[in-house]
Tab-separated table of C-alpha atoms in Angstrom:
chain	number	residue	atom	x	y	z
B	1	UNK	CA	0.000	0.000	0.000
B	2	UNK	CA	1.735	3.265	-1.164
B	3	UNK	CA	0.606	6.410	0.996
B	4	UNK	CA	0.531	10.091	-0.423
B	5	UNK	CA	2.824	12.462	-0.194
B	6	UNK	CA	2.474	15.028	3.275
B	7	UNK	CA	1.773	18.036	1.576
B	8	UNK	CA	3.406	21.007	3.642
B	9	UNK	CA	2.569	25.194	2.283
B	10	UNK	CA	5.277	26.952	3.128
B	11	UNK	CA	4.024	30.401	3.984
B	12	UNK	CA	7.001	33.062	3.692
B	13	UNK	CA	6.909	36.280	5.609
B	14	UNK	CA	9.447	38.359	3.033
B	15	UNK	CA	9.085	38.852	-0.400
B	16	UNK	CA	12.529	39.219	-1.271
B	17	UNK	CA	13.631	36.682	-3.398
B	18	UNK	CA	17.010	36.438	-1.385
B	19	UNK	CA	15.461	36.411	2.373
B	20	UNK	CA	17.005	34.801	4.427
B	21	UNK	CA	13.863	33.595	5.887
B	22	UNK	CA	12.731	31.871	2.089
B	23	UNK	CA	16.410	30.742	1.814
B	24	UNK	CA	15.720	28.545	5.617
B	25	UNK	CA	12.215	27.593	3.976
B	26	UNK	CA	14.386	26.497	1.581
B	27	UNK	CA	16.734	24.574	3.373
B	28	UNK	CA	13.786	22.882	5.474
B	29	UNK	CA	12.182	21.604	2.580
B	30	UNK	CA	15.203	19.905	1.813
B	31	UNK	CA	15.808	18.269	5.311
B	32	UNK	CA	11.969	16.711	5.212
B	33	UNK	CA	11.674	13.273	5.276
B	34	UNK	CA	11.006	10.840	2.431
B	35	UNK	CA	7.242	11.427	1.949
B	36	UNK	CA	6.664	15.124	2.597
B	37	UNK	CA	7.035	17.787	0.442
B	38	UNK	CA	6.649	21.368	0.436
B	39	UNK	CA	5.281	23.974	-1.618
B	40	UNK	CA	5.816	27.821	-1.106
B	41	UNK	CA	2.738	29.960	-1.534
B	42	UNK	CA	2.758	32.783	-3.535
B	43	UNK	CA	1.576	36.079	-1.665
B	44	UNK	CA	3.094	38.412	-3.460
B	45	UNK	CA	0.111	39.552	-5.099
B	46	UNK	CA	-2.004	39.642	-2.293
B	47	UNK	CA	-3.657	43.563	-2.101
B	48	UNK	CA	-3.654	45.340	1.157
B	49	UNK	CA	-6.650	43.432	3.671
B	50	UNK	CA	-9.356	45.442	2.513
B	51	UNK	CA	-13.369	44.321	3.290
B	52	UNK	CA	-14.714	46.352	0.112
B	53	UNK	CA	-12.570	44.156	-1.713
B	54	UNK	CA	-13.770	40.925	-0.194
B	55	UNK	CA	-17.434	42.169	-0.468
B	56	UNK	CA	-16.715	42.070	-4.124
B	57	UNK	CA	-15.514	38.336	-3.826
B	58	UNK	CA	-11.667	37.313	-2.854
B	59	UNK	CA	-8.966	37.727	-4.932
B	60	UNK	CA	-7.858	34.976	-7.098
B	61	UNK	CA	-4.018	34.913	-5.698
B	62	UNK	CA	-5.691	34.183	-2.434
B	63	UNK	CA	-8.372	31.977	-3.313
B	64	UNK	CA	-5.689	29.815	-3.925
B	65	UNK	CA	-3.495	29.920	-1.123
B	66	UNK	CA	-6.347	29.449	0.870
B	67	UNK	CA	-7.412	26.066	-1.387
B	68	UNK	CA	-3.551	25.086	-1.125
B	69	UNK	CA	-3.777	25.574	2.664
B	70	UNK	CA	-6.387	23.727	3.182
B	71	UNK	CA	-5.266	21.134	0.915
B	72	UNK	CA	-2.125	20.679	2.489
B	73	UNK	CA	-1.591	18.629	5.548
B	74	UNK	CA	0.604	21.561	7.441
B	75	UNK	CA	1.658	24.767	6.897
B	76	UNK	CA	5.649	25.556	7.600
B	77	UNK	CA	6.104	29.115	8.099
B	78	UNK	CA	9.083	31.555	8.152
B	79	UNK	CA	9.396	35.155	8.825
B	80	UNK	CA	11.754	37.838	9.655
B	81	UNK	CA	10.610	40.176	13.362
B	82	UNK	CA	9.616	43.498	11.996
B	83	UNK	CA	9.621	45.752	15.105
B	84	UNK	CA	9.375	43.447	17.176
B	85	UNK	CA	6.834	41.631	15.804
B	86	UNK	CA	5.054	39.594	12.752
B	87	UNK	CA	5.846	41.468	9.266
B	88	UNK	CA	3.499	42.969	7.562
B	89	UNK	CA	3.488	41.079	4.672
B	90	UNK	CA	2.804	37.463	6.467
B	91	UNK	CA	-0.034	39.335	9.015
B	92	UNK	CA	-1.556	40.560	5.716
B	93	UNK	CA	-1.532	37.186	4.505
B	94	UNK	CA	-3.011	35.516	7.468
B	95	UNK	CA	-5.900	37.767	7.412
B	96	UNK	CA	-6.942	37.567	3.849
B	97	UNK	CA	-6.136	33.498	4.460
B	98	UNK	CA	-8.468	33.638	7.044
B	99	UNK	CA	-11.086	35.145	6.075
B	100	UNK	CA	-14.708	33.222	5.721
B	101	UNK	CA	-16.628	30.689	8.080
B	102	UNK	CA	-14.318	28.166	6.286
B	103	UNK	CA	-11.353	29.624	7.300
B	104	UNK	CA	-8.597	26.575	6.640
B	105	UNK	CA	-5.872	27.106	9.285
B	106	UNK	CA	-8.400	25.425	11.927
B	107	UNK	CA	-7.474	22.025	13.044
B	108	UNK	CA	-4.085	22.936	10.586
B	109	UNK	CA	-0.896	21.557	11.996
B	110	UNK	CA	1.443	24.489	12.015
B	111	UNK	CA	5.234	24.624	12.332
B	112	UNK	CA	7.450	28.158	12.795
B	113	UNK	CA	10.442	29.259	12.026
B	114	UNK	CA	12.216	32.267	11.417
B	115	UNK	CA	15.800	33.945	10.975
B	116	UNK	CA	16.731	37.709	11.396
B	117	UNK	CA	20.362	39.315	11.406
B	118	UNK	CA	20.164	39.876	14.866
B	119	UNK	CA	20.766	37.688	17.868
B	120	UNK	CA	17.523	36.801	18.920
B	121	UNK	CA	16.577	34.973	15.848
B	122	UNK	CA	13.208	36.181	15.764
B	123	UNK	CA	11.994	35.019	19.239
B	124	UNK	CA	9.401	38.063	19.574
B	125	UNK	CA	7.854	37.794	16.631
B	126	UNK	CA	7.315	33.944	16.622
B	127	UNK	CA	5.294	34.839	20.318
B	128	UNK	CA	3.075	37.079	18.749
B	129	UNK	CA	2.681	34.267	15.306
B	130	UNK	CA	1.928	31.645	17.923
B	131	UNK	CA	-0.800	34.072	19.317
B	132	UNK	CA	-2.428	34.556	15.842
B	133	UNK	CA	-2.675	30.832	15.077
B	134	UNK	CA	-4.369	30.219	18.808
B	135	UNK	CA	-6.981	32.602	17.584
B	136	UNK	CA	-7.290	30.393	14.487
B	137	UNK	CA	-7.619	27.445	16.080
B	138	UNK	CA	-4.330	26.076	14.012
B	139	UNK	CA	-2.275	23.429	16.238
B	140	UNK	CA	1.133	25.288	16.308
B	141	UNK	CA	4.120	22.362	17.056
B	142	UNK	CA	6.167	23.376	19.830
B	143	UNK	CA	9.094	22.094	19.924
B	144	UNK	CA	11.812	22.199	18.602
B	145	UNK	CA	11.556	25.709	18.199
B	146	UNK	CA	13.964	27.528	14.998
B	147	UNK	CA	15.531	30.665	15.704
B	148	UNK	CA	18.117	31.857	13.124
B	149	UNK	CA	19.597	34.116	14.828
B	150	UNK	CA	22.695	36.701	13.126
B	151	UNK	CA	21.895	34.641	9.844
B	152	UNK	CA	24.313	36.261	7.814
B	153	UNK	CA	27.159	33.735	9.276
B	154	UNK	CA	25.096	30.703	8.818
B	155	UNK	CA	24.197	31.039	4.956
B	156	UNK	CA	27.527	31.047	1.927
B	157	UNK	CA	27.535	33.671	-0.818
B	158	UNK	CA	25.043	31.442	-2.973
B	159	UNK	CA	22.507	31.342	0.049
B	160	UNK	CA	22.573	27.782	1.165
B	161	UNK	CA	21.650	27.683	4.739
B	162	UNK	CA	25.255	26.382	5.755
B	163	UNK	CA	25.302	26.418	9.391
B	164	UNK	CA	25.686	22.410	10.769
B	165	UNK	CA	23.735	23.132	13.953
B	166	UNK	CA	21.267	25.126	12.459
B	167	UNK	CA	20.351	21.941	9.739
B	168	UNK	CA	20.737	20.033	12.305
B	169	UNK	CA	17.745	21.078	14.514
B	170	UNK	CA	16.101	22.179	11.088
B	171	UNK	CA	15.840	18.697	10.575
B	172	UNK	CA	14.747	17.788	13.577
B	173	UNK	CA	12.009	19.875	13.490
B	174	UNK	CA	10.912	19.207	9.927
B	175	UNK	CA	10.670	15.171	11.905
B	176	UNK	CA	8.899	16.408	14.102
B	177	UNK	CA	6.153	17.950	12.247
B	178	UNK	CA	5.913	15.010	10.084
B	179	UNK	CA	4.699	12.974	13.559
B	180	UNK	CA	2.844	15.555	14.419
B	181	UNK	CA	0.703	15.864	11.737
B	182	UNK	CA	0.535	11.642	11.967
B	183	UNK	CA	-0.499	12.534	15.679
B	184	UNK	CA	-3.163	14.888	14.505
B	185	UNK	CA	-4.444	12.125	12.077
B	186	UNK	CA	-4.606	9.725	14.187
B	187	UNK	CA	-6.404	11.666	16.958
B	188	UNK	CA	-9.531	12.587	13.858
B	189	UNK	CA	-9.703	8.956	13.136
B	190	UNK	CA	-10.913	8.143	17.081
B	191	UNK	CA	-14.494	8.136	16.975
């Protein structure tokens, strides 16, 4: 019996091309077990959350992130802190995401990560993430938790995530949420 593929949208909270936070998405994707695979969701075209725009029916760039969340079996997501906090771009995308009684990051296994140039690695703003996805009723894994922090030294020139302790716990997270989301299975299939 041959199982499907654990589908993971990768939700990134920069849209530069050269983020460090897509280059760990990156990298994670790459360090996932035999059987999952991930898929990074385009927001870039998202418009500013707007609910005269909704009221005239939602955007087709996120009608379908929201059909690829809820298609997916988790949702893996990096982000730089912005002043001390989520960016704007990602909270933008969460809310139009969101939006509707069938809002598809309920029930969602969610894992975090994020890298910033600074020491921290992102800590505060992964606090106020986990916050948002309470209110969503996503099941955020908690440990191990992925803080990149001064990310400059742990990517080369060519922006491979380089850093052995860094892939190493990247890895072990990216395990992790691959029993987790068997966990989460298994828990909808009691009766």
């Amino acid at each position: 019996m041959t199982t499907s593929p654990l589908r993971i949208a990768g939700l990134c909270g920069s849209l530069r091309k050269a983020s460090y936070n897509r280059r760990a998405l990156e990298a994670a994707g790459s360090l996932m077990p035999p059987g999952m695979e991930l898929s990074v969701l385009d927001i870039r075209n998202f418009p500013m959350f707007d609910a005269d725009v909704l009221a005239e029916g939602m955007p087709d760039a996120v009608r379908r992130a929201r059909e690829a969340v809820r298609d997916a079996d988790a949702v893996l997501i990096a982000s730089p802190e912005y002043n001390f906090s989520v960016s704007g771009v990602l909270k933008n995308a969460i809310d139009w995401i969101s939006r509707g009684d069938d809002q598809p990051f309920a029930g969602k296994p969610v894992a975090i990560l994020s890298a910033t140039q600074g020491p921290l690695g992102g800590a505060r703003s992964q606090y106020d993430l986990r916050k948002i996805m309470v209110f969503l009723d996503a099941l955020v894994l908690n440990k191990p938790e992925i803080f990149i922090g001064m990310a400059p030294a742990k990517f080369d020139a060519a922006g491979a995530l380089t850093d052995a302790p860094t892939l190493e716990i990247l890895g072990r997270q990216m395990a992790a949420l691959e029993k987790f989301v068997q966990f989460v299975r298994r828990g909808r299939a009691q009766p």
